[in-house]
């Protein structure tokens, strides 16, 4: 379990176009500049099998994928990621930053696809052997803003991104409910704040966590 490992596990969550990758990169830079060892990773993906599963579930052109199959593919990718990448890094004492984790499945498959948030959580707790983040940074994005941000330039939308705004509204609500249920484990920030402002607030919270837990020491 995370509690017993010397590392620190931080997940970035939020709707598509929230700016999670930018903030994960900023936090990694800030921590690395102090000599801390940081592993940045992402879901779906993070392992060779996970990258294959990623393209199976996100690319258009595999025909219809039913909701249960979709949830199981994300969970399979996560099982490999948690067991082969995240847990070993935490055991070495690294700080692990992941772009998406279990909450994404709870929100997208549990709420968005209507499979039920508890069922999807149970599946994923089993898949990861109960590995939970020490902190989840939730970048809360309005669905219309998110779509504008992710389609800026020529970026094409993947299979889930191209769902209607109503689907993304359900997901936003589900993320906010997860954070409200365990406020001590979440930092919720409005995604429309300036990049530097978000980065400063995230670093301040992580610093407080490092100080209180004594984890992630250089
Ligand atoms: P992401 O990697 O954040 O997209 P991008 O690389 O385009 O920034 O996520 C890909 C999509 O997969 C995104 O729409 C959210 C979705 N997703 C789920 O539906 N369930 C999950 O468990 C995960 C991890 C992602």
CSV table of C-alpha atoms and ligand atoms in Angstrom, one decimal:
chain,number,residue,atom,x,y,z
A,1,UNK,CA,0.0,0.0,0.0
A,2,UNK,CA,1.0,3.6,-0.7
A,3,UNK,CA,1.0,4.4,3.0
A,4,UNK,CA,3.9,2.0,3.7
A,5,UNK,CA,6.0,3.0,0.7
A,6,UNK,CA,8.6,5.7,0.9
A,7,UNK,CA,7.5,7.4,-2.3
A,8,UNK,CA,4.7,9.9,-3.0
A,9,UNK,CA,1.9,9.2,-5.5
A,10,UNK,CA,0.1,12.1,-7.1
A,11,UNK,CA,-2.6,11.8,-9.8
A,12,UNK,CA,-3.8,14.5,-12.1
A,13,UNK,CA,-7.4,14.3,-13.1
A,14,UNK,CA,-10.0,16.3,-15.0
A,15,UNK,CA,-11.9,16.5,-18.2
A,16,UNK,CA,-10.3,16.6,-21.6
A,17,UNK,CA,-8.5,19.8,-22.3
A,18,UNK,CA,-8.0,20.7,-18.6
A,19,UNK,CA,-4.3,21.1,-18.9
A,20,UNK,CA,-3.2,18.1,-16.8
A,21,UNK,CA,-0.1,17.3,-18.8
A,22,UNK,CA,1.1,20.9,-18.7
A,23,UNK,CA,0.7,20.9,-14.9
A,24,UNK,CA,2.3,17.5,-14.4
A,25,UNK,CA,5.3,18.7,-16.4
A,26,UNK,CA,5.6,21.9,-14.4
A,27,UNK,CA,5.4,20.0,-11.1
A,28,UNK,CA,8.0,17.5,-12.3
A,29,UNK,CA,10.4,20.3,-13.3
A,30,UNK,CA,10.0,22.0,-9.9
A,31,UNK,CA,10.6,18.9,-7.9
A,32,UNK,CA,13.5,17.6,-10.1
A,33,UNK,CA,15.2,21.0,-9.8
A,34,UNK,CA,15.5,20.2,-6.0
A,35,UNK,CA,17.1,16.9,-6.7
A,36,UNK,CA,14.0,14.8,-6.1
A,37,UNK,CA,13.5,11.7,-8.2
A,38,UNK,CA,10.2,12.0,-10.2
A,39,UNK,CA,8.5,9.5,-12.5
A,40,UNK,CA,6.0,11.0,-14.9
A,41,UNK,CA,3.6,8.6,-16.5
A,42,UNK,CA,0.1,8.5,-18.0
A,43,UNK,CA,-3.0,6.4,-18.5
A,44,UNK,CA,-4.2,4.7,-20.5
A,45,UNK,CA,-0.6,3.6,-21.3
A,46,UNK,CA,2.5,3.7,-19.2
A,47,UNK,CA,3.6,0.2,-20.2
A,48,UNK,CA,4.1,-1.5,-23.6
A,49,UNK,CA,0.9,-3.5,-23.2
A,50,UNK,CA,-0.9,-0.4,-21.8
A,51,UNK,CA,0.1,1.6,-24.9
A,52,UNK,CA,-1.4,-1.1,-27.1
A,53,UNK,CA,-4.6,-1.1,-25.0
A,54,UNK,CA,-4.6,2.7,-25.3
A,55,UNK,CA,-4.8,2.6,-29.0
A,56,UNK,CA,-7.4,-0.2,-29.0
A,57,UNK,CA,-9.7,1.8,-26.8
A,58,UNK,CA,-9.1,5.4,-28.0
A,59,UNK,CA,-8.6,5.1,-31.8
A,60,UNK,CA,-11.6,5.3,-34.0
A,61,UNK,CA,-12.0,2.3,-36.3
A,62,UNK,CA,-12.3,-0.7,-34.0
A,63,UNK,CA,-16.1,-0.6,-34.5
A,64,UNK,CA,-18.5,-0.3,-31.5
A,65,UNK,CA,-16.9,-1.0,-28.1
A,66,UNK,CA,-19.5,-1.7,-25.5
A,67,UNK,CA,-19.2,0.0,-22.1
A,68,UNK,CA,-18.2,-3.1,-20.1
A,69,UNK,CA,-15.4,-3.9,-22.6
A,70,UNK,CA,-14.2,-0.3,-22.5
A,71,UNK,CA,-14.1,-0.3,-18.7
A,72,UNK,CA,-12.2,-3.6,-18.6
A,73,UNK,CA,-9.6,-2.4,-21.2
A,74,UNK,CA,-8.9,0.7,-19.1
A,75,UNK,CA,-8.7,-1.5,-15.9
A,76,UNK,CA,-6.4,-3.9,-17.7
A,77,UNK,CA,-4.1,-1.1,-18.7
A,78,UNK,CA,-4.2,0.2,-15.2
A,79,UNK,CA,-3.4,-3.1,-13.6
A,80,UNK,CA,-0.2,-3.3,-15.7
A,81,UNK,CA,0.7,0.3,-14.9
A,82,UNK,CA,0.1,0.0,-11.2
A,83,UNK,CA,2.0,-3.3,-10.8
A,84,UNK,CA,4.9,-2.8,-13.2
A,85,UNK,CA,5.5,0.9,-13.1
A,86,UNK,CA,3.9,2.8,-10.2
A,87,UNK,CA,4.3,0.5,-7.2
A,88,UNK,CA,8.0,-0.3,-8.0
A,89,UNK,CA,8.8,3.4,-8.3
A,90,UNK,CA,7.0,4.2,-5.0
A,91,UNK,CA,9.0,1.4,-3.4
A,92,UNK,CA,12.2,3.0,-4.6
A,93,UNK,CA,11.1,6.3,-3.0
A,94,UNK,CA,10.3,8.2,-6.2
A,95,UNK,CA,7.6,10.8,-6.6
A,96,UNK,CA,5.1,9.4,-9.2
A,97,UNK,CA,3.0,11.8,-11.2
A,98,UNK,CA,0.4,10.2,-13.3
A,99,UNK,CA,-1.8,11.8,-15.9
A,100,UNK,CA,-5.1,10.1,-15.0
A,101,UNK,CA,-5.8,7.1,-12.7
A,102,UNK,CA,-8.8,5.3,-11.2
A,103,UNK,CA,-11.0,8.4,-10.9
A,104,UNK,CA,-11.0,8.7,-14.7
A,105,UNK,CA,-12.6,5.3,-15.0
A,106,UNK,CA,-15.1,6.1,-12.2
A,107,UNK,CA,-16.0,9.3,-13.9
A,108,UNK,CA,-15.9,8.3,-17.6
A,109,UNK,CA,-17.1,4.7,-17.4
A,110,UNK,CA,-19.0,4.8,-14.1
A,111,UNK,CA,-20.8,8.0,-14.6
A,112,UNK,CA,-20.4,8.8,-18.3
A,113,UNK,CA,-21.2,5.3,-19.6
A,114,UNK,CA,-23.6,4.7,-16.7
A,115,UNK,CA,-21.9,1.5,-15.5
A,116,UNK,CA,-22.2,2.8,-11.9
A,117,UNK,CA,-19.4,4.5,-10.0
A,118,UNK,CA,-19.2,1.9,-7.2
A,119,UNK,CA,-18.9,-1.1,-9.6
A,120,UNK,CA,-16.2,0.7,-11.6
A,121,UNK,CA,-14.3,1.6,-8.4
A,122,UNK,CA,-14.5,-2.0,-7.1
A,123,UNK,CA,-13.1,-3.3,-10.4
A,124,UNK,CA,-10.2,-0.9,-10.3
A,125,UNK,CA,-9.4,-1.4,-6.7
A,126,UNK,CA,-9.1,-5.1,-7.5
A,127,UNK,CA,-7.0,-4.3,-10.6
A,128,UNK,CA,-4.5,-2.2,-8.7
A,129,UNK,CA,-4.5,-4.2,-5.5
A,130,UNK,CA,-5.7,-1.1,-3.7
A,131,UNK,CA,-3.0,1.3,-4.7
A,132,UNK,CA,-4.4,4.8,-4.1
A,133,UNK,CA,-2.8,8.2,-4.7
A,134,UNK,CA,-1.6,10.3,-1.7
A,135,UNK,CA,-3.0,13.3,-3.5
A,136,UNK,CA,-5.3,13.9,-6.5
A,137,UNK,CA,-5.0,17.2,-8.3
A,138,UNK,CA,-8.4,17.8,-10.0
A,139,UNK,CA,-8.4,20.5,-12.7
A,140,UNK,CA,-12.0,21.4,-13.1
A,141,UNK,CA,-12.9,22.3,-16.6
A,142,UNK,CA,-16.1,23.5,-18.2
A,143,UNK,CA,-16.9,21.0,-21.0
A,144,UNK,CA,-17.2,23.8,-23.7
A,145,UNK,CA,-13.9,25.3,-22.6
A,146,UNK,CA,-12.3,21.9,-22.6
A,147,UNK,CA,-13.4,21.3,-26.1
A,148,UNK,CA,-12.1,24.7,-27.3
A,149,UNK,CA,-8.8,24.1,-25.7
A,150,UNK,CA,-8.2,20.5,-27.0
A,151,UNK,CA,-9.3,21.3,-30.5
A,152,UNK,CA,-7.2,24.5,-30.7
A,153,UNK,CA,-4.8,24.0,-33.6
A,154,UNK,CA,-5.5,20.9,-35.6
A,155,UNK,CA,-5.7,18.3,-32.8
A,156,UNK,CA,-8.1,15.5,-33.7
A,157,UNK,CA,-10.4,14.2,-31.0
A,158,UNK,CA,-10.1,10.6,-29.9
A,159,UNK,CA,-13.1,8.3,-29.4
A,160,UNK,CA,-14.0,9.6,-25.9
A,161,UNK,CA,-13.1,13.2,-26.5
A,162,UNK,CA,-15.5,13.3,-29.4
A,163,UNK,CA,-18.5,12.5,-27.1
A,164,UNK,CA,-21.1,15.2,-26.7
A,165,UNK,CA,-20.8,18.0,-24.2
A,166,UNK,CA,-23.5,16.4,-22.1
A,167,UNK,CA,-21.3,13.3,-21.6
A,168,UNK,CA,-18.4,15.6,-20.5
A,169,UNK,CA,-20.8,17.4,-18.1
A,170,UNK,CA,-21.6,14.1,-16.4
A,171,UNK,CA,-17.9,13.4,-16.0
A,172,UNK,CA,-17.2,16.8,-14.6
A,173,UNK,CA,-19.9,16.3,-12.0
A,174,UNK,CA,-18.5,12.9,-11.1
A,175,UNK,CA,-15.0,14.2,-10.5
A,176,UNK,CA,-16.3,17.0,-8.3
A,177,UNK,CA,-18.3,14.5,-6.2
A,178,UNK,CA,-15.2,12.3,-5.8
A,179,UNK,CA,-13.3,15.3,-4.5
A,180,UNK,CA,-16.1,16.5,-2.2
A,181,UNK,CA,-16.3,13.0,-0.6
A,182,UNK,CA,-12.6,13.1,0.5
A,183,UNK,CA,-11.5,16.7,0.5
A,184,UNK,CA,-8.3,15.9,2.4
A,185,UNK,CA,-7.0,13.8,-0.5
A,186,UNK,CA,-7.8,16.3,-3.3
A,187,UNK,CA,-6.7,19.7,-4.5
A,188,UNK,CA,-9.5,21.1,-6.8
A,189,UNK,CA,-8.5,24.0,-9.0
A,190,UNK,CA,-10.4,25.8,-11.8
A,191,UNK,CA,-8.6,24.9,-15.0
A,192,UNK,CA,-9.0,28.4,-16.5
A,193,UNK,CA,-6.5,30.0,-14.1
A,194,UNK,CA,-3.2,31.0,-15.6
A,195,UNK,CA,-0.7,28.2,-16.0
A,196,UNK,CA,1.8,29.8,-13.6
A,197,UNK,CA,-0.9,30.4,-10.9
A,198,UNK,CA,-2.0,26.8,-11.1
A,199,UNK,CA,1.6,25.5,-10.9
A,200,UNK,CA,2.2,27.6,-7.8
A,201,UNK,CA,-0.9,26.4,-6.0
A,202,UNK,CA,-0.1,22.7,-6.9
A,203,UNK,CA,3.5,23.0,-5.7
A,204,UNK,CA,2.4,24.7,-2.4
A,205,UNK,CA,0.1,21.7,-1.7
A,206,UNK,CA,2.7,19.1,-2.6
A,207,UNK,CA,5.3,20.9,-0.4
A,208,UNK,CA,2.9,20.8,2.5
A,209,UNK,CA,2.4,17.0,1.8
A,210,UNK,CA,6.1,16.4,1.6
A,211,UNK,CA,6.7,18.3,4.9
A,212,UNK,CA,3.9,16.5,6.8
A,213,UNK,CA,4.6,13.0,5.5
A,214,UNK,CA,8.4,13.1,5.5
A,215,UNK,CA,8.1,11.3,2.1
A,216,UNK,CA,10.0,11.9,-1.1
A,217,UNK,CA,13.1,13.1,0.7
A,218,UNK,CA,16.1,13.8,-1.7
B,1,LIG,P1,-5.9,11.4,-22.2
B,1,LIG,O1,-4.7,10.6,-22.3
B,1,LIG,O2,-6.0,12.3,-21.1
B,1,LIG,O3,-6.1,12.1,-23.6
B,1,LIG,P2,-5.1,13.0,-24.4
B,1,LIG,O4,-3.8,12.1,-24.6
B,1,LIG,O5,-5.8,13.2,-25.7
B,1,LIG,O6,-4.8,14.2,-23.6
B,1,LIG,O7,-7.1,10.4,-22.2
B,1,LIG,C1,-7.6,9.7,-23.2
B,1,LIG,C2,-9.1,9.6,-23.1
B,1,LIG,O8,-9.4,8.4,-22.4
B,1,LIG,C3,-9.8,10.7,-22.4
B,1,LIG,O9,-10.9,11.1,-23.2
B,1,LIG,C4,-10.3,10.1,-21.1
B,1,LIG,C5,-10.4,8.6,-21.4
B,1,LIG,N1,-10.3,7.7,-20.3
B,1,LIG,C6,-11.4,7.0,-19.8
B,1,LIG,O10,-12.5,7.1,-20.4
B,1,LIG,N2,-11.2,6.1,-18.8
B,1,LIG,C7,-10.0,6.0,-18.1
B,1,LIG,O11,-9.9,5.2,-17.2
B,1,LIG,C8,-8.9,6.8,-18.6
B,1,LIG,C9,-7.5,6.6,-18.0
B,1,LIG,C10,-9.1,7.6,-19.7
